[in-house]
Amino acid sequence: MSDPITTAQADGRTILTEAESKSLLANADVTTPAFRVVEDAPAAVESAKAIGYPVVVKVSASSIVHKSEWADGVGVALGLETGDAVHEAAQTILDAATAAEIEANILVEAAHDTDAGTEVIVGGLRDPSFGPVVLTGLGGVFTEVFADTSHRLAPIDRAEARSAIEELQAIRILDGYRGRPPADVSALADVVKRIGDLVVDYEAIAEVDINPVLATDTGAVALDAAVVLREE
């Protein structure tokens, strides 16, 4: 994929697709699930075979930010384990996009067991007063409920990133809770540092939102991502 920011700007867009956002993260050495973007249901099945089951199938369109809420929830299908299930999910998404007169593709990616770790949010933004800022906190459905976040001016080093994580109330969960293995906080700190670097390095970026980053005992992987560019 060509530079996702350049592609979006050439199209007159300020919102990157999830695939473009994840490509940008991969370029910054942030781990993402293996994924492919395809145009039809048969190609989605072939991609699922190549990636390996189970997979997740999502709508891919720059105009759709909240995929799980789009079109009565058909924008995301989780934990698919057969070609028939992938074909049905992909075709349902494409039919809904056609009905809504939206140009959309299909994102097929490797599924990750969210019960195997803790969902964390990592984000970055360009504040008009302070400049690049990076944040982290408890992610997933609990982001707005608990508002457990910490912020740092970017760029930061790994020690500062780890400090930001350790001041969270969620550190008790990350350290291991009720017999669960502790998360790899060093890997999570790397993600926080790299998102800070990303916002610093790309002046075109207004906001980066990774929710969730799945923090496990073996690493940290960005399961969902959205990048918004500054208005020209």
CSV table of C-alpha atoms in Angstrom, one decimal:
chain,number,residue,atom,x,y,z
A,1,MET,CA,0.0,0.0,0.0
A,2,SER,CA,1.3,3.5,-0.9
A,3,ASP,CA,1.8,6.1,1.9
A,4,PRO,CA,-1.7,6.2,3.5
A,5,ILE,CA,-1.5,9.9,4.4
A,6,THR,CA,-0.6,10.9,0.8
A,7,THR,CA,-3.3,8.7,-0.6
A,8,ALA,CA,-6.0,10.2,1.7
A,9,GLN,CA,-4.9,13.7,1.0
A,10,ALA,CA,-4.9,13.1,-2.8
A,11,ASP,CA,-8.5,11.9,-2.4
A,12,GLY,CA,-9.4,15.0,-0.4
A,13,ARG,CA,-10.0,12.9,2.8
A,14,THR,CA,-9.2,13.7,6.4
A,15,ILE,CA,-10.2,10.3,7.7
A,16,LEU,CA,-8.1,7.2,7.0
A,17,THR,CA,-9.7,3.8,6.6
A,18,GLU,CA,-8.8,1.2,9.2
A,19,ALA,CA,-6.5,-0.5,6.8
A,20,GLU,CA,-4.7,2.7,6.0
A,21,SER,CA,-4.5,3.5,9.7
A,22,LYS,CA,-3.0,0.1,10.4
A,23,SER,CA,-0.5,0.4,7.6
A,24,LEU,CA,0.6,3.6,9.1
A,25,LEU,CA,1.0,1.9,12.5
A,26,ALA,CA,2.9,-1.0,10.9
A,27,ASN,CA,5.3,1.5,9.4
A,28,ALA,CA,5.9,2.8,12.9
A,29,ASP,CA,6.6,-0.8,14.2
A,30,VAL,CA,3.3,-1.1,16.0
A,31,THR,CA,2.0,-4.7,15.8
A,32,THR,CA,-1.4,-5.2,14.1
A,33,PRO,CA,-3.2,-8.3,13.1
A,34,ALA,CA,-2.5,-9.8,9.7
A,35,PHE,CA,-5.1,-8.3,7.3
A,36,ARG,CA,-6.1,-7.9,3.7
A,37,VAL,CA,-8.6,-5.6,2.0
A,38,VAL,CA,-10.7,-7.1,-0.8
A,39,GLU,CA,-13.6,-6.0,-3.0
A,40,ASP,CA,-16.0,-9.0,-3.0
A,41,ALA,CA,-17.1,-12.0,-0.9
A,42,PRO,CA,-15.2,-14.7,-2.8
A,43,ALA,CA,-11.9,-12.7,-2.4
A,44,ALA,CA,-12.7,-12.4,1.3
A,45,VAL,CA,-12.9,-16.2,1.6
A,46,GLU,CA,-9.6,-16.6,-0.2
A,47,SER,CA,-8.0,-14.0,2.1
A,48,ALA,CA,-9.4,-15.8,5.2
A,49,LYS,CA,-7.8,-19.1,4.0
A,50,ALA,CA,-4.5,-17.3,3.5
A,51,ILE,CA,-4.5,-15.6,6.9
A,52,GLY,CA,-5.8,-18.6,8.7
A,53,TYR,CA,-9.0,-19.1,10.7
A,54,PRO,CA,-10.6,-17.7,12.9
A,55,VAL,CA,-10.9,-14.3,11.2
A,56,VAL,CA,-12.7,-11.0,11.6
A,57,VAL,CA,-14.6,-9.4,8.7
A,58,LYS,CA,-15.2,-5.7,8.7
A,59,VAL,CA,-16.6,-3.0,6.5
A,60,SER,CA,-13.8,-0.8,5.1
A,61,ALA,CA,-14.8,2.7,4.1
A,62,SER,CA,-13.4,6.1,5.1
A,63,SER,CA,-17.0,7.4,5.7
A,64,ILE,CA,-17.7,4.7,8.3
A,65,VAL,CA,-15.8,5.3,11.6
A,66,HIS,CA,-17.9,3.3,14.1
A,67,LYS,CA,-18.1,0.0,12.2
A,68,SER,CA,-19.8,-2.0,14.9
A,69,GLU,CA,-22.7,0.4,15.1
A,70,TRP,CA,-23.2,0.8,11.3
A,71,ALA,CA,-26.2,-0.7,9.5
A,72,ASP,CA,-27.7,-2.4,12.6
A,73,GLY,CA,-24.4,-3.9,13.6
A,74,VAL,CA,-23.5,-5.8,10.3
A,75,GLY,CA,-20.3,-3.8,9.9
A,76,VAL,CA,-18.2,-6.2,12.0
A,77,ALA,CA,-18.4,-10.0,12.2
A,78,LEU,CA,-16.1,-11.7,14.8
A,79,GLY,CA,-14.6,-15.1,15.2
A,80,LEU,CA,-15.5,-16.5,11.8
A,81,GLU,CA,-14.2,-20.1,11.3
A,82,THR,CA,-15.5,-21.2,7.9
A,83,GLY,CA,-15.5,-20.0,4.4
A,84,ASP,CA,-19.3,-20.0,4.3
A,85,ALA,CA,-19.4,-17.7,7.3
A,86,VAL,CA,-16.9,-15.3,5.8
A,87,HIS,CA,-18.8,-15.2,2.5
A,88,GLU,CA,-22.1,-14.5,4.2
A,89,ALA,CA,-20.6,-11.7,6.4
A,90,ALA,CA,-18.8,-10.1,3.5
A,91,GLN,CA,-21.8,-10.2,1.2
A,92,THR,CA,-24.1,-8.8,4.0
A,93,ILE,CA,-21.7,-5.8,4.4
A,94,LEU,CA,-21.5,-5.2,0.7
A,95,ASP,CA,-25.3,-5.3,0.3
A,96,ALA,CA,-25.7,-2.9,3.2
A,97,ALA,CA,-23.2,-0.5,1.6
A,98,THR,CA,-25.0,-0.7,-1.7
A,99,ALA,CA,-28.3,0.1,0.0
A,100,ALA,CA,-26.7,3.1,1.7
A,101,GLU,CA,-25.0,4.2,-1.5
A,102,ILE,CA,-21.6,3.9,0.2
A,103,GLU,CA,-18.5,2.8,-1.6
A,104,ALA,CA,-17.0,0.1,0.6
A,105,ASN,CA,-14.5,-2.8,0.6
A,106,ILE,CA,-14.0,-5.7,3.0
A,107,LEU,CA,-11.3,-5.9,5.6
A,108,VAL,CA,-10.4,-9.5,6.6
A,109,GLU,CA,-8.0,-9.9,9.5
A,110,ALA,CA,-6.7,-12.5,11.9
A,111,ALA,CA,-8.9,-12.8,15.0
A,112,HIS,CA,-7.4,-12.4,18.5
A,113,ASP,CA,-8.9,-13.6,21.8
A,114,THR,CA,-9.6,-10.5,23.8
A,115,ASP,CA,-10.1,-12.6,26.9
A,116,ALA,CA,-6.4,-13.5,26.7
A,117,GLY,CA,-5.3,-10.0,27.7
A,118,THR,CA,-6.4,-6.5,28.8
A,119,GLU,CA,-7.9,-3.9,26.4
A,120,VAL,CA,-6.0,-0.6,26.5
A,121,ILE,CA,-6.5,2.6,24.6
A,122,VAL,CA,-3.5,4.4,23.2
A,123,GLY,CA,-3.9,7.7,21.4
A,124,GLY,CA,-2.2,10.8,20.1
A,125,LEU,CA,-3.3,14.2,19.2
A,126,ARG,CA,-2.0,17.6,18.2
A,127,ASP,CA,-3.2,20.0,20.8
A,128,PRO,CA,-3.4,23.6,19.6
A,129,SER,CA,-1.8,24.9,22.8
A,130,PHE,CA,0.6,22.1,23.8
A,131,GLY,CA,1.4,20.4,20.5
A,132,PRO,CA,1.8,16.6,20.2
A,133,VAL,CA,0.3,14.7,23.1
A,134,VAL,CA,0.1,11.0,23.7
A,135,LEU,CA,-2.4,9.2,26.1
A,136,THR,CA,-3.0,5.8,27.4
A,137,GLY,CA,-5.7,4.2,29.6
A,138,LEU,CA,-8.1,1.4,30.1
A,139,GLY,CA,-9.7,0.6,26.7
A,140,GLY,CA,-12.5,-1.3,25.1
A,141,VAL,CA,-16.0,-0.6,26.3
A,142,PHE,CA,-14.6,0.8,29.6
A,143,THR,CA,-12.9,3.8,28.1
A,144,GLU,CA,-15.7,6.3,28.8
A,145,VAL,CA,-17.0,4.5,31.9
A,146,PHE,CA,-13.9,4.8,34.0
A,147,ALA,CA,-12.0,7.6,32.3
A,148,ASP,CA,-8.8,6.1,33.5
A,149,THR,CA,-6.2,7.8,31.3
A,150,SER,CA,-2.8,9.5,31.6
A,151,HIS,CA,-1.3,12.0,29.2
A,152,ARG,CA,2.3,13.0,28.3
A,153,LEU,CA,3.7,15.7,25.9
A,154,ALA,CA,5.3,13.9,23.0
A,155,PRO,CA,7.9,12.8,22.1
A,156,ILE,CA,8.6,10.5,25.1
A,157,ASP,CA,11.1,7.8,25.8
A,158,ARG,CA,10.2,4.3,27.0
A,159,ALA,CA,10.7,5.1,30.7
A,160,GLU,CA,8.2,8.0,30.4
A,161,ALA,CA,5.8,5.7,28.5
A,162,ARG,CA,6.0,3.1,31.2
A,163,SER,CA,5.5,5.8,33.9
A,164,ALA,CA,2.3,6.9,32.2
A,165,ILE,CA,1.0,3.3,32.2
A,166,GLU,CA,2.0,2.6,35.8
A,167,GLU,CA,0.1,5.7,37.1
A,168,LEU,CA,-3.2,4.2,35.8
A,169,GLN,CA,-5.6,2.5,38.1
A,170,ALA,CA,-5.7,-0.2,35.5
A,171,ILE,CA,-2.1,-1.1,36.3
A,172,ARG,CA,-3.5,-3.5,38.9
A,173,ILE,CA,-5.2,-5.4,36.1
A,174,LEU,CA,-2.1,-5.3,33.8
A,175,ASP,CA,0.1,-6.6,36.7
A,176,GLY,CA,-2.1,-9.7,36.8
A,177,TYR,CA,-5.5,-10.1,38.4
A,178,ARG,CA,-7.2,-13.1,39.9
A,179,GLY,CA,-4.8,-15.6,38.5
A,180,ARG,CA,-4.4,-13.9,35.1
A,181,PRO,CA,-0.8,-13.6,33.8
A,182,PRO,CA,0.7,-10.1,33.9
A,183,ALA,CA,0.7,-8.1,30.7
A,184,ASP,CA,3.9,-7.3,28.9
A,185,VAL,CA,4.0,-3.7,30.1
A,186,SER,CA,7.3,-3.1,28.2
A,187,ALA,CA,5.7,-4.0,24.9
A,188,LEU,CA,2.7,-1.7,25.7
A,189,ALA,CA,5.1,1.1,26.6
A,190,ASP,CA,6.7,0.7,23.2
A,191,VAL,CA,3.3,1.2,21.6
A,192,VAL,CA,2.8,4.4,23.6
A,193,LYS,CA,6.2,5.7,22.7
A,194,ARG,CA,5.8,5.0,19.0
A,195,ILE,CA,2.4,6.7,18.8
A,196,GLY,CA,3.9,9.7,20.4
A,197,ASP,CA,6.7,9.6,17.8
A,198,LEU,CA,4.1,9.1,15.0
A,199,VAL,CA,2.2,12.3,15.9
A,200,VAL,CA,5.5,14.2,16.2
A,201,ASP,CA,6.9,12.9,12.9
A,202,TYR,CA,3.7,13.5,10.8
A,203,GLU,CA,2.5,17.1,11.1
A,204,ALA,CA,-0.5,16.1,8.9
A,205,ILE,CA,-1.9,14.0,11.8
A,206,ALA,CA,-4.6,15.6,14.0
A,207,GLU,CA,-5.5,12.5,16.0
A,208,VAL,CA,-4.6,8.8,16.4
A,209,ASP,CA,-7.0,6.5,18.2
A,210,ILE,CA,-6.1,2.8,18.9
A,211,ASN,CA,-8.9,1.2,20.9
A,212,PRO,CA,-8.2,-1.4,21.8
A,213,VAL,CA,-4.6,-2.4,22.0
A,214,LEU,CA,-4.7,-5.9,23.4
A,215,ALA,CA,-2.0,-6.2,26.1
A,216,THR,CA,-1.1,-9.8,26.8
A,217,ASP,CA,1.7,-11.6,28.5
A,218,THR,CA,3.4,-12.0,25.1
A,219,GLY,CA,3.1,-8.5,23.7
A,220,ALA,CA,0.7,-5.8,22.5
A,221,VAL,CA,-1.3,-5.7,19.3
A,222,ALA,CA,-3.5,-2.9,17.9
A,223,LEU,CA,-6.8,-4.5,17.1
A,224,ASP,CA,-8.5,-1.3,15.9
A,225,ALA,CA,-7.2,2.0,14.7
A,226,ALA,CA,-8.4,5.3,13.4
A,227,VAL,CA,-6.3,8.2,12.1
A,228,VAL,CA,-7.7,11.7,11.4
A,229,LEU,CA,-5.7,14.3,9.5
A,230,ARG,CA,-5.6,18.0,10.0
A,231,GLU,CA,-7.7,20.2,7.7
A,232,GLU,CA,-5.7,21.8,4.9
